[in-house]
Amino acid sequence: MSSFTKVMTKTALAAAMLTVVPAVGIESELLGASVARADVVSKVVVRGNIRVEAETIRSYVAVKPGKSFSTQDIDASLKALYATDLFSDVKISRDSGALVVTVAESPMINKVAFEGNKRITDEQLKGVIQSQSRGFMSKTRVQSDVQRLLEAYRRNGRYRAQVEAKVISLADNRVNLVYEIDEGDKTAVTRVGFVGNHAFSSGRLRDVVKTRESGMLGWLRTTDTYDPERLQADQELIRRHYMKNGYADMRVVSATADLDRERNVFFVSFTVDEGSQYTFGGIDVQSSLANIDAGALKSSVGTREGNVYSAEDVEKTMEALTLAAARAGYPFVQVRPRAQRDYENKRISITYYVEEGQRVYVERINVRGNDRTRDYVIRREFDMAEGDAYSKVLVNKAERRLNRLGFFKTVRVDTVQGSAPDKVVVNVDVEEQATGEIGFGAGYSTADGILGDVSFSEKNFLGRGQYFKASAQYGQYQRGYQFSFTEPYFLGYRISAGFDVYQKQYLESRFRNFTEKNTGGTIRFGLPITENLTFGVNYTVNQQEIGIVTSQHDGNFLNGEASLAYMRYVCPTYPVGCTTFSRTRITSIPGYSLVYNTLDNMQMPHDGIYAKFTQEFAGAGGDAQFLRTTLDARIYRELYTDWGLIGMARIKAGNITGLGQKVELFDNFFLGGETIRGFAPLGIGPRDITSITQGGLTYRLRDALGGKNYVAGTVEASMPFPGTPEEFGLYLSAFSDAGLLWGVDKKSIPVVGTNIPCTTNPVSCGTFQYVDSVKLRASVGIGLMWKSPFGPLRGDFGIPVAKDKYDQTQIFRFSGGTQF
C-alpha cells in the first residue's frame, strides 16, 4: 500500500460519494414559489466535465431549450445522469435563462487488484465482479461487487469470508480499486441426515445425493460444502431414486441446511415421506396411428406386470415407443402413459397411448457454456438435429446421456418458441468440470508384494470426448505399463473403437517357480444393443515369454527346482540338449463379449446386476489354437436397510478347448485365494506332486499346472462396521466361497512315470506324478475393508472347509492400493 498516495476506506468512500440536490430545491430555485408554472430555458450549459462530451451529457437531460419543462423533467434528468455511473455528483441549477448542469465525473479505475485470496485466483475473481480497469467507478457497482465476491466464496464453502473495498486515489481523477479479502476457514458439511426414511438406510441415500460429508478426504473434495443449487439437485436425485424403486407416492418434504456459526459447519437434513412400494399391474398399448397395430408396438415395452414399479422404466418405454413409431413413418408421435393405481393391492397399471402429435420442428439447437468441449460432442447425444421433428421424449433422453458422460457439473436442456408457431429452439446449457486425473499409487498384496504405480487419464481428450490412459507399475514381483485410447463415436456412429498396448512382467516368487512376460496389444469395438447391454469385438496379439530361473537348471533340489512339466515346456528334450530355459510364443486371438450392467455404482454397488460373457478364438496366425470361454456374473441387493446390509452373489466359470492342437500348460486357468479365499495364490487345481530323492533326502514338488475348466461361486454380506462413524468408511463382511479347477491336457505334461534327473550327469531319482482331483473346494470367513485416504484396503480371514490334501492354504489375505 505504501506506493499509493491516498487510501480511502469503505466508510470514507460512502461519505465522499454522491451529493444529490433535492428536486424541491431545484424547483424553488428555478420556478420560485409557484410549482404549477411551466418554464423555458434558452440553452443547456454543461460544466465540470473532462472525459465525457458535453453533448453526451445533454442527451440525458430531459429539459430542451425553447420548450417548457417541469420539476418532473428535472428529476428525470438527475436519475438518468446518475444511472450512467459516469458521475459521482450532479447538480442542476438556472443561471440567466440557461439551465446549468454541473457534474463531477466518477473516477477512472486505473487497476483492479485483490489481496488475501488464495483459494480463488485473481482471474476467477475478475470474472465475478463488474468493475473493470479503464472503466468508471461506481459506488453502487462496488457494493454489488463485494456481495458478488462473498457469494463466490460461499459457493466454495467459505461462509466466514470477508471482503472490503478500498479506493486509492491517484492523479487525474484516477483510482486503484483494491478488494481486501479474508477467505476464512472452509465451512464444511459435517453431517448429511435423513428423516422419515425406512426403505433405504441413511448411508444408502448419502450415496445417492451429491452433497458429501466432510471427513479425512475433505481437503480433496469440493462437494462437502453447502451449495443451494446442489441441495436442490439432491432433492431431485432422492425423488428419482425412490420413484425408480417403486415408491410412486414419495415426496421430499423439506431440505434444510443449518449453519453452526461457532463451529463453522453445516448440518444438512432431508425429510422424506416415502409412501408405499408399488408393483406394475396390467400393461397395455393403445394406438390411434392408422398403419401401426398396437400389438406390434408391445415388443418395445420395457415394463412388465409384477415387476417393481419404476418411473425410469416408464420413461424408457416412452422413448422406445417413440422411436418405433418414427421408424414406421410417424416422426410426430406422442406417447402418453396413463396410470391407474390400485391403492389396496399397491399396483399401478399403465396404458401407453400412442397418437399423432403436433407437428413441431427443431429450428435450432444452441449449445452454451462449453468452453472446452466441442459442440459436436454435445450435439451427437441427441437423436435429432436441426430440421428434424421435435420430441420431448428424445430431449429428455439426450439430457440423461449428457449427465452420464461425466464431463459436466450441470446440464440443463429447455426449449423456447422459434421463429414460427411450428418451430422450437432447444437450448443446452452446460457447466464443465475437470476430466483429467493424475494418479500415484502404492499397494501391497500377499501374492504380488509391494507395488507402486503412476497413471494419467483424460476422459474428454482435447474436448473431443475421447478417453485415454497411460500407466506404469513397478513392484516387488510385478512390473509393466499400459496405454489405452477409446473413441466413443467411431466414424460418427454410436460405436466405440479403441486400442490397448501393454507389457506385464511377473517375477519369481514363493508362489511362482517361473518368470512370465506378456507384451502385446488389443484393438476393440463396442456396440450398445440396449442401454444396459453392450456387444464388443476385439483382436489381441500377445507375445508370451516363460523363463525358468538359472538356479533351477542344475538339477540340485537343495536350491529348489521347477516342475518337470515347466522344464519340458521351455525345453521339450530336457535334460538333454537344452541350451536355453525360456520359451517365447505368439498368440493371435480374435474374440467377442457381451456385457449386461445395471449396477447403481461401480465402486460400491448396492443394487443391480453385472454379467460378462466372453469367447476368444486363438489360431488366426500365431503359435496357439484354442477356444477360451468365460462367464462372470454378479448380483447385488440391499438386504436390511437399517443396517446398510448389502448382499452379493457371484458365479464365475471358464473353459479352454484346443482346436486341433493341445492346450499348452500356460494357457490354462490358474486359481487360488483371489477366487476362493483361504487358499494360497495358485493354490488349488491340478499340480505336480512328484517325490524326489537326492542326497538321502526326499523332496516333493507341488507346482500348480492349471486347468482347462473352472467354476466358482461366492455369497457375501457386508455392512458398515458397527460402532464406527459411517464417514470413516470401515466395512465388515462375511462370505462363503466355493469352486473347483480341473482338467489338464495330457499332451502338455510329461507322461506319468517319466524319469527326473537330479544331477548334471542324469541319474533317475524320481518319476513325474500329478493329481487332478474333481473335488469341490470351499471356505468361509470374514473380511474387513477400509475406504482409507490411501485407497481401499482389505483383509480377509478364510477358513477352508473343503479341500484336497495337496492344496496350499493361506488363512489371511491382504490387498490394497490407492489413487489420488
XYZ file of N, CA and C in Angstrom, residues 116-344:
687
model
N -5.103 -11.065 -0.432
C -5.523 -12.038 0.573
C -6.162 -13.281 0.001
N -6.419 -13.333 -1.321
C -7.069 -14.507 -1.912
C -6.046 -15.585 -2.256
N -6.356 -16.822 -1.878
C -5.512 -17.973 -2.174
C -6.318 -19.090 -2.836
N -7.538 -19.293 -2.359
C -8.362 -20.397 -2.859
C -8.954 -20.099 -4.236
N -9.187 -18.817 -4.534
C -9.731 -18.424 -5.825
C -8.739 -17.454 -6.459
N -8.386 -17.708 -7.713
C -7.357 -16.911 -8.370
C -7.890 -15.532 -8.754
N -6.945 -14.613 -9.049
C -7.320 -13.269 -9.492
C -8.176 -13.321 -10.750
N -7.810 -14.171 -11.690
C -8.557 -14.249 -12.944
C -9.985 -14.708 -12.702
N -10.158 -15.665 -11.795
C -11.505 -16.131 -11.484
C -12.322 -15.035 -10.812
N -11.709 -14.278 -9.919
C -12.424 -13.207 -9.227
C -12.770 -12.068 -10.178
N -11.899 -11.781 -11.133
C -12.205 -10.729 -12.106
C -13.421 -11.089 -12.950
N -13.636 -12.379 -13.151
C -14.808 -12.806 -13.890
C -16.095 -12.682 -13.099
N -15.971 -12.479 -11.781
C -17.150 -12.372 -10.909
C -17.648 -10.933 -10.826
N -16.710 -9.972 -10.746
C -17.092 -8.581 -10.482
C -17.442 -7.855 -11.782
N -18.120 -6.708 -11.625
C -18.483 -5.872 -12.765
C -17.480 -4.743 -12.981
N -16.859 -4.224 -11.921
C -15.874 -3.147 -12.044
C -14.644 -3.670 -12.773
N -14.219 -2.917 -13.785
C -13.084 -3.343 -14.583
C -12.116 -2.186 -14.780
N -10.852 -2.508 -15.030
C -9.843 -1.490 -15.305
C -10.251 -0.661 -16.530
N -9.916 0.634 -16.498
C -10.217 1.613 -17.548
C -11.703 1.873 -17.688
N -12.458 1.553 -16.650
C -13.872 1.902 -16.600
C -14.119 2.897 -15.482
N -15.299 3.537 -15.463
C -15.647 4.478 -14.408
C -16.054 3.705 -13.151
N -15.671 4.243 -12.003
C -16.014 3.595 -10.746
C -17.366 4.092 -10.247
N -18.191 3.158 -9.820
C -19.499 3.481 -9.274
C -19.611 2.881 -7.885
N -20.122 3.707 -6.963
C -20.284 3.233 -5.588
C -21.215 2.031 -5.533
N -22.334 2.129 -6.234
C -23.302 1.026 -6.179
C -22.716 -0.242 -6.808
N -21.927 -0.059 -7.878
C -21.329 -1.230 -8.513
C -20.288 -1.864 -7.597
N -19.504 -1.042 -6.889
C -18.509 -1.567 -5.956
C -19.184 -2.354 -4.841
N -20.279 -1.800 -4.318
C -21.009 -2.507 -3.261
C -21.573 -3.821 -3.782
N -22.069 -3.794 -5.027
C -22.574 -5.022 -5.633
C -21.453 -6.038 -5.822
N -20.267 -5.559 -6.199
C -19.134 -6.465 -6.389
C -18.722 -7.149 -5.089
N -18.797 -6.416 -3.990
C -18.480 -7.004 -2.687
C -19.399 -8.191 -2.423
N -20.688 -8.024 -2.705
C -21.631 -9.112 -2.494
C -21.376 -10.271 -3.467
N -21.000 -9.947 -4.693
C -20.696 -10.996 -5.663
C -19.489 -11.828 -5.212
N -18.484 -11.150 -4.683
C -17.303 -11.865 -4.201
C -17.632 -12.744 -3.001
N -18.456 -12.220 -2.100
C -18.875 -13.021 -0.942
C -19.648 -14.261 -1.398
N -20.508 -14.087 -2.405
C -21.277 -15.219 -2.912
C -20.361 -16.249 -3.568
N -19.334 -15.778 -4.270
C -18.378 -16.707 -4.880
C -17.676 -17.547 -3.824
N -17.337 -16.923 -2.703
C -16.682 -17.681 -1.629
C -17.658 -18.609 -0.926
N -18.916 -18.194 -0.829
C -19.906 -19.094 -0.227
C -20.070 -20.349 -1.089
N -20.047 -20.164 -2.398
C -20.167 -21.320 -3.286
C -18.940 -22.226 -3.186
N -17.866 -21.691 -2.713
C -16.675 -22.505 -2.470
C -16.593 -22.971 -1.023
N -17.700 -22.822 -0.301
C -17.768 -23.351 1.059
C -17.073 -22.519 2.105
N -16.981 -21.201 1.901
C -16.302 -20.338 2.883
C -17.256 -19.217 3.282
N -18.074 -19.544 4.290
C -19.103 -18.612 4.744
C -18.556 -17.578 5.721
N -17.327 -17.732 6.147
C -16.713 -16.744 7.029
C -15.867 -15.730 6.263
N -15.908 -15.792 4.958
C -15.119 -14.870 4.148
C -15.605 -13.435 4.357
N -14.662 -12.505 4.335
C -14.968 -11.076 4.445
C -14.259 -10.344 3.313
N -14.972 -9.354 2.744
C -14.430 -8.575 1.635
C -14.622 -7.093 1.942
N -13.560 -6.306 1.792
C -13.635 -4.861 1.972
C -13.032 -4.186 0.748
N -13.769 -3.205 0.201
C -13.289 -2.467 -0.960
C -12.568 -1.208 -0.506
N -11.386 -1.010 -1.031
C -10.619 0.188 -0.718
C -10.270 0.917 -2.011
N -10.371 2.258 -1.940
C -10.110 3.087 -3.104
C -8.858 3.911 -2.833
N -7.886 3.820 -3.714
C -6.640 4.565 -3.583
C -6.624 5.634 -4.672
N -6.664 6.880 -4.261
C -6.743 7.981 -5.215
C -5.391 8.217 -5.889
N -5.462 8.509 -7.199
C -4.290 8.828 -7.999
C -4.503 10.185 -8.672
N -3.524 10.644 -9.397
C -3.647 11.907 -10.130
C -4.636 11.770 -11.272
N -5.123 12.924 -11.754
C -6.013 12.992 -12.916
C -7.317 12.233 -12.689
N -7.823 12.286 -11.460
C -9.109 11.666 -11.129
C -9.117 10.173 -11.466
N -8.023 9.516 -11.170
C -7.921 8.074 -11.340
C -7.787 7.411 -9.973
N -8.185 6.134 -9.905
C -8.103 5.403 -8.642
C -7.661 3.968 -8.914
N -7.088 3.372 -7.918
C -6.880 1.933 -7.886
C -7.923 1.355 -6.945
N -8.614 0.338 -7.410
C -9.658 -0.304 -6.621
C -9.113 -1.627 -6.099
N -9.042 -1.749 -4.773
C -8.454 -2.936 -4.145
C -9.507 -3.619 -3.283
N -9.713 -4.920 -3.551
C -10.613 -5.718 -2.725
C -9.759 -6.541 -1.767
N -9.826 -6.173 -0.477
C -9.081 -6.918 0.536
C -9.956 -8.050 1.047
N -9.418 -9.270 0.979
C -10.207 -10.473 1.223
C -9.619 -11.265 2.378
N -10.491 -11.629 3.294
C -10.150 -12.608 4.328
C -11.000 -13.839 4.024
N -10.365 -14.874 3.461
C -11.125 -16.029 2.966
C -11.770 -16.842 4.079
N -11.212 -16.826 5.265
C -11.764 -17.609 6.361
C -11.563 -19.104 6.143
N -11.979 -19.877 7.118
C -11.862 -21.332 7.030
C -12.986 -21.906 6.184
N -12.738 -23.101 5.667
C -13.745 -23.814 4.888
C -14.937 -24.170 5.770
N -16.131 -23.849 5.300
C -17.358 -24.199 6.016
C -17.880 -25.507 5.435
N -17.557 -26.597 6.066
C -17.870 -27.914 5.516
C -19.216 -28.418 6.005
N -19.764 -29.357 5.263
C -20.966 -30.080 5.694
C -20.495 -31.232 6.564
N -20.768 -31.138 7.846
C -20.273 -32.171 8.762
C -21.235 -33.340 8.905
N -22.507 -33.117 8.527
C -23.466 -34.222 8.628
C -24.547 -34.070 7.566
N -24.846 -35.173 6.869
C -25.977 -35.249 5.950
C -26.936 -36.274 6.534
N -28.062 -35.811 7.007
C -29.008 -36.696 7.685
C -30.325 -36.820 6.940
N -31.067 -37.875 7.269
C -32.353 -38.137 6.633
C -33.377 -38.462 7.712
N -34.570 -37.959 7.524
C -35.670 -38.186 8.459
C -36.829 -38.780 7.677
N -37.426 -39.835 8.230
C -38.593 -40.445 7.596
C -38.273 -41.576 6.663
N -37.002 -41.913 6.479
C -36.626 -42.997 5.565
C -36.642 -44.333 6.281
N -37.294 -45.298 5.678
C -37.351 -46.662 6.214
C -36.936 -47.680 5.159
N -37.308 -47.434 3.911
C -36.993 -48.386 2.844
C -35.504 -48.408 2.537
N -34.826 -47.274 2.687
C -33.400 -47.179 2.401
C -32.691 -46.553 3.594
N -31.546 -47.088 3.902
C -30.785 -46.568 5.032
C -30.247 -45.178 4.700
N -29.896 -44.443 5.738
C -29.313 -43.120 5.532
C -28.015 -43.221 4.747
N -27.243 -44.285 5.021
C -25.997 -44.478 4.283
C -26.243 -44.686 2.805
N -27.311 -45.430 2.483
C -27.629 -45.651 1.063
C -28.042 -44.352 0.393
N -28.823 -43.541 1.072
C -29.275 -42.278 0.489
C -28.129 -41.275 0.377
N -27.150 -41.377 1.273
C -25.978 -40.498 1.143
C -25.211 -40.798 -0.145
N -25.262 -42.056 -0.593
C -24.622 -42.393 -1.860
C -25.383 -41.827 -3.053
N -26.670 -41.533 -2.869
C -27.499 -41.029 -3.961
C -27.245 -39.546 -4.187
N -27.151 -38.772 -3.101
C -27.009 -37.319 -3.230
C -25.565 -36.961 -3.557
N -25.389 -35.761 -4.097
C -24.052 -35.286 -4.443
C -23.356 -34.584 -3.280
N -24.134 -34.032 -2.350
C -23.540 -33.389 -1.183
C -22.894 -34.451 -0.298
N -21.661 -34.262 0.061
C -20.912 -35.240 0.834
C -20.546 -34.675 2.202
N -20.397 -35.573 3.157
C -19.929 -35.178 4.481
C -18.416 -34.994 4.452
N -17.960 -33.990 5.184
C -16.518 -33.771 5.270
C -15.911 -34.859 6.145
N -14.759 -35.336 5.751
C -14.088 -36.379 6.521
C -12.594 -36.282 6.315
N -11.947 -37.440 6.339
C -10.491 -37.463 6.220
C -10.024 -36.967 4.860
N -10.898 -37.102 3.832
C -10.527 -36.655 2.496
C -11.160 -35.322 2.146
N -11.610 -34.575 3.167
C -12.286 -33.307 2.920
C -11.437 -32.314 2.159
N -10.134 -32.348 2.373
C -9.259 -31.387 1.692
C -9.179 -31.673 0.194
N -9.636 -32.874 -0.246
C -9.636 -33.193 -1.664
C -10.981 -32.919 -2.325
N -12.046 -32.784 -1.522
C -13.390 -32.683 -2.080
C -13.836 -31.238 -2.232
N -14.782 -31.043 -3.140
C -15.482 -29.770 -3.237
C -16.970 -29.962 -2.983
N -17.416 -31.209 -2.893
C -18.841 -31.487 -2.699
C -19.228 -31.592 -1.231
N -18.291 -31.355 -0.306
C -18.628 -31.396 1.113
C -18.878 -29.995 1.650
N -19.210 -29.064 0.765
C -19.584 -27.711 1.158
C -21.040 -27.476 0.775
N -21.653 -26.514 1.444
C -23.061 -26.233 1.177
C -23.207 -25.400 -0.095
N -24.055 -25.884 -1.001
C -24.365 -25.182 -2.243
C -25.873 -25.279 -2.438
N -26.593 -24.142 -2.420
C -28.060 -24.191 -2.560
C -28.513 -24.902 -3.825
N -27.812 -24.688 -4.940
C -28.196 -25.348 -6.178
C -27.974 -26.854 -6.089
N -26.862 -27.271 -5.453
C -26.619 -28.700 -5.289
C -27.668 -29.325 -4.388
N -28.077 -28.587 -3.345
C -29.105 -29.103 -2.444
C -30.424 -29.302 -3.192
N -30.727 -28.380 -4.100
C -31.940 -28.509 -4.904
C -31.838 -29.726 -5.815
N -30.674 -29.906 -6.427
C -30.480 -31.070 -7.297
C -30.538 -32.367 -6.506
N -30.045 -32.356 -5.263
C -30.091 -33.556 -4.424
C -31.520 -34.002 -4.162
N -32.418 -33.064 -3.995
C -33.817 -33.424 -3.775
C -34.379 -34.189 -4.967
N -34.023 -33.747 -6.163
C -34.480 -34.437 -7.364
C -33.844 -35.824 -7.471
N -32.570 -35.953 -7.079
C -31.909 -37.259 -7.113
C -32.570 -38.232 -6.141
N -32.945 -37.742 -4.959
C -33.629 -38.596 -3.977
C -34.986 -39.037 -4.523
N -35.706 -38.083 -5.092
C -37.028 -38.402 -5.635
C -36.911 -39.443 -6.747
N -35.964 -39.256 -7.652
C -35.782 -40.213 -8.743
C -35.402 -41.594 -8.225
N -34.576 -41.620 -7.175
C -34.170 -42.912 -6.614
C -35.383 -43.672 -6.071
N -36.240 -42.990 -5.344
C -37.437 -43.653 -4.809
C -38.395 -44.063 -5.921
N -38.580 -43.162 -6.898
C -39.500 -43.468 -7.997
C -38.992 -44.641 -8.835
N -37.681 -44.782 -8.917
C -37.104 -45.901 -9.648
C -37.331 -47.217 -8.936
N -37.500 -47.169 -7.628
C -37.637 -48.381 -6.822
C -39.046 -48.606 -6.301
N -40.029 -48.018 -6.997
C -41.411 -48.373 -6.716
C -42.183 -47.459 -5.804
N -41.582 -46.424 -5.270
C -42.256 -45.543 -4.305
C -42.856 -44.346 -5.044
N -43.995 -44.601 -5.672
C -44.616 -43.613 -6.563
C -45.214 -42.431 -5.807
N -45.520 -42.597 -4.524
C -46.114 -41.509 -3.747
C -45.062 -40.702 -2.990
N -43.801 -41.039 -3.179
C -42.741 -40.412 -2.385
C -42.649 -38.909 -2.676
N -42.334 -38.141 -1.637
C -42.060 -36.720 -1.806
C -41.012 -36.286 -0.787
N -40.214 -35.315 -1.186
C -39.240 -34.721 -0.281
C -39.948 -33.575 0.429
N -40.196 -33.742 1.718
C -40.946 -32.751 2.483
C -40.128 -31.472 2.645
N -38.858 -31.613 2.960
C -38.017 -30.424 3.155
C -36.549 -30.803 3.013
N -35.763 -29.792 2.706
C -34.304 -29.936 2.670
C -33.726 -28.686 3.321
N -33.062 -28.867 4.437
C -32.559 -27.712 5.196
C -31.056 -27.817 5.391
N -30.448 -26.647 5.500
C -29.019 -26.565 5.801
C -28.841 -25.572 6.935
N -28.500 -26.057 8.117
C -28.341 -25.210 9.302
C -26.866 -24.930 9.542
N -26.551 -23.652 9.650
C -25.171 -23.234 9.864
C -24.892 -23.048 11.351
N -23.938 -23.789 11.862
C -23.435 -23.597 13.213
C -22.270 -22.617 13.116
N -22.548 -21.341 13.395
C -21.538 -20.302 13.196
C -20.350 -20.472 14.134
N -20.601 -20.998 15.302
C -19.497 -21.159 16.254
C -18.511 -22.199 15.757
N -19.019 -23.306 15.247
C -18.146 -24.376 14.743
C -17.830 -24.222 13.257
N -18.536 -23.304 12.576
C -18.336 -23.059 11.144
C -18.591 -24.312 10.321
N -19.710 -24.974 10.589
C -20.091 -26.176 9.859
C -21.579 -26.130 9.538
N -21.968 -26.893 8.517
C -23.371 -27.027 8.130
C -23.884 -28.414 8.517
N -25.156 -28.455 8.894
C -25.869 -29.706 9.107
C -26.990 -29.746 8.077
N -26.886 -30.678 7.129
C -27.867 -30.795 6.064
C -28.834 -31.916 6.416
N -30.114 -31.651 6.273
C -31.120 -32.647 6.630
C -32.211 -32.696 5.566
N -32.542 -33.918 5.130
C -33.641 -34.147 4.187
C -34.756 -34.891 4.920
N -35.944 -34.379 4.835
C -37.110 -35.056 5.401
C -37.934 -35.616 4.254
N -38.191 -36.932 4.303
C -38.897 -37.584 3.201
C -40.158 -38.263 3.707
N -41.138 -38.345 2.847
C -42.351 -39.134 3.073
C -42.352 -40.207 1.999
N -42.001 -41.452 2.381
C -41.760 -42.499 1.392
C -43.039 -43.032 0.748
N -44.085 -43.171 1.508
C -45.264 -43.833 0.972
C -45.023 -45.330 0.852
N -45.840 -46.003 0.059
C -45.749 -47.456 -0.102
C -45.069 -47.815 -1.410
N -44.537 -49.027 -1.457
C -43.909 -49.516 -2.677
C -44.958 -50.188 -3.563
N -44.926 -49.875 -4.843
C -45.875 -50.401 -5.812
C -45.181 -51.357 -6.776
N -45.981 -52.231 -7.347
C -45.537 -53.065 -8.463
C -46.377 -52.718 -9.684
N -45.898 -53.133 -10.844
C -46.660 -52.900 -12.069
C -47.865 -53.836 -12.116
N -48.987 -53.271 -12.470
C -50.174 -54.083 -12.748
C -50.208 -54.407 -14.225
N -51.413 -54.345 -14.798
C -51.548 -54.644 -16.214
C -50.859 -53.595 -17.080
N -50.269 -54.055 -18.182
C -49.573 -53.168 -19.127
C -50.254 -53.296 -20.484
N -50.613 -52.164 -21.079
C -51.301 -52.196 -22.364
C -50.801 -51.049 -23.240
N -50.950 -51.221 -24.560
C -50.600 -50.180 -25.526
C -51.805 -49.937 -26.420
N -52.196 -48.677 -26.560
C -53.293 -48.281 -27.442
C -52.741 -47.323 -28.489
N -53.029 -47.588 -29.753
C -52.506 -46.757 -30.835
C -53.640 -46.222 -31.688
N -53.568 -44.917 -31.986
C -54.527 -44.299 -32.902
C -53.906 -44.040 -34.268
N -52.681 -44.528 -34.474
C -51.999 -44.352 -35.752
C -52.557 -45.341 -36.767
N -52.768 -44.870 -37.972
C -53.521 -45.644 -38.963
C -52.842 -46.955 -39.347
N -51.569 -46.912 -39.583
C -50.890 -48.089 -40.136
C -50.040 -48.838 -39.126
N -50.224 -48.553 -37.842
C -49.450 -49.254 -36.809
C -50.412 -49.948 -35.862
N -50.240 -51.244 -35.741
C -51.059 -52.015 -34.818
C -50.430 -51.943 -33.424
N -51.279 -51.749 -32.422
C -50.771 -51.649 -31.043
C -50.006 -52.901 -30.638
N -50.440 -54.048 -31.154
C -49.758 -55.287 -30.809
C -48.316 -55.307 -31.286
N -48.041 -54.666 -32.430
C -46.683 -54.630 -32.953
C -45.774 -53.761 -32.097
N -46.375 -52.814 -31.378
C -45.584 -51.920 -30.530
C -45.250 -52.533 -29.176
N -45.962 -53.577 -28.805
C -45.775 -54.128 -27.458
C -44.375 -54.701 -27.248
N -43.701 -55.073 -28.340
C -42.348 -55.610 -28.187
C -41.367 -54.530 -27.710
N -41.756 -53.251 -27.837
C -40.903 -52.150 -27.385
C -41.155 -51.771 -25.937
N -42.124 -52.404 -25.306
C -42.476 -52.059 -23.930
C -41.488 -52.714 -22.970
N -40.910 -51.902 -22.100
C -39.928 -52.419 -21.147
C -40.462 -52.619 -19.751
N -41.730 -52.297 -19.523
C -42.341 -52.514 -18.209
C -43.080 -53.844 -18.216
N -42.950 -54.593 -17.144
C -43.534 -55.928 -17.075
C -44.433 -56.055 -15.846
N -45.578 -56.666 -16.040
C -46.511 -56.864 -14.937
C -45.861 -57.707 -13.844
N -46.006 -57.256 -12.601
C -45.437 -57.962 -11.464
C -44.090 -57.427 -11.024
N -43.398 -56.717 -11.904
C -42.114 -56.111 -11.511
C -42.346 -54.904 -10.613
N -41.327 -54.565 -9.838
C -41.406 -53.365 -9.011
C -41.560 -52.148 -9.920
N -42.475 -51.267 -9.564
C -42.732 -50.079 -10.373
C -41.475 -49.220 -10.466
N -41.222 -48.686 -11.653
C -40.058 -47.821 -11.865
C -40.425 -46.722 -12.845
N -40.357 -45.477 -12.380
C -40.616 -44.350 -13.275
C -39.593 -44.298 -14.395
N -38.380 -44.758 -14.120
C -37.332 -44.769 -15.139
C -37.680 -45.738 -16.256
N -38.238 -46.903 -15.897
C -38.645 -47.868 -16.915
C -39.795 -47.323 -17.758
N -40.685 -46.556 -17.143
C -41.773 -45.939 -17.901
C -41.209 -44.945 -18.913
N -40.229 -44.132 -18.488
C -39.591 -43.172 -19.400
C -38.914 -43.884 -20.556
N -38.205 -44.956 -20.271
C -37.501 -45.685 -21.319
C -38.489 -46.333 -22.291
N -39.615 -46.786 -21.767
C -40.636 -47.359 -22.650
C -41.215 -46.288 -23.567
N -41.445 -45.098 -23.041
C -41.929 -43.998 -23.876
C -40.932 -43.690 -24.995
N -39.656 -43.704 -24.657
C -38.634 -43.468 -25.673
C -38.659 -44.560 -26.731
N -38.737 -45.830 -26.291
C -38.731 -46.939 -27.236
C -39.949 -46.901 -28.153
N -41.129 -46.573 -27.624
C -42.331 -46.481 -28.446
C -42.238 -45.318 -29.428
N -41.650 -44.203 -28.984
C -41.474 -43.046 -29.873
C -40.573 -43.403 -31.046
N -39.473 -44.086 -30.772
C -38.546 -44.471 -31.836
C -39.165 -45.514 -32.756
N -39.930 -46.454 -32.193
C -40.574 -47.473 -33.017
C -41.575 -46.838 -33.980
N -42.327 -45.858 -33.494
C -43.288 -45.171 -34.361
C -42.575 -44.339 -35.425
N -41.457 -43.713 -35.040
C -40.701 -42.919 -36.008
C -40.161 -43.791 -37.130
N -39.689 -44.998 -36.773
C -39.184 -45.913 -37.798
C -40.296 -46.372 -38.734
N -41.544 -46.356 -38.230
C -42.689 -46.768 -39.051
C -43.266 -45.598 -39.850
N -42.607 -44.426 -39.793
C -43.046 -43.306 -40.610
C -43.877 -42.277 -39.883
N -43.848 -42.254 -38.549
C -44.611 -41.277 -37.768
C -43.651 -40.498 -36.863
N -42.978 -39.468 -37.428
C -41.992 -38.735 -36.622
C -42.604 -37.827 -35.571
N -43.904 -37.492 -35.719
C -44.526 -36.559 -34.778
C -45.432 -37.281 -33.792
N -45.013 -38.443 -33.389
C -45.830 -39.240 -32.481
C -45.749 -38.689 -31.061
N -46.808 -38.883 -30.313
C -46.841 -38.522 -28.895
C -47.241 -39.758 -28.100
N -46.463 -40.069 -27.081
C -46.745 -41.221 -26.214
C -47.141 -40.701 -24.843
N -48.345 -41.057 -24.415
C -48.848 -40.608 -23.107
C -49.133 -41.830 -22.242
N -48.408 -41.993 -21.137
C -48.727 -43.096 -20.221
C -49.852 -42.680 -19.272
N -50.835 -43.505 -19.143
C -51.926 -43.244 -18.199
C -51.887 -44.325 -17.123
N -51.773 -43.902 -15.882
C -51.617 -44.837 -14.761
C -52.914 -44.963 -13.981
N -53.228 -46.166 -13.587
C -54.351 -46.442 -12.694
C -53.806 -47.152 -11.459
N -54.037 -46.538 -10.309
C -53.479 -47.089 -9.071
C -54.501 -47.937 -8.336
N -54.015 -49.072 -7.907
C -54.798 -49.931 -7.019
C -54.168 -49.761 -5.635
N -54.752 -48.827 -4.841
C -54.150 -48.489 -3.558
C -54.180 -49.660 -2.580
N -55.180 -50.498 -2.713
C -55.305 -51.620 -1.764
C -54.221 -52.658 -2.015
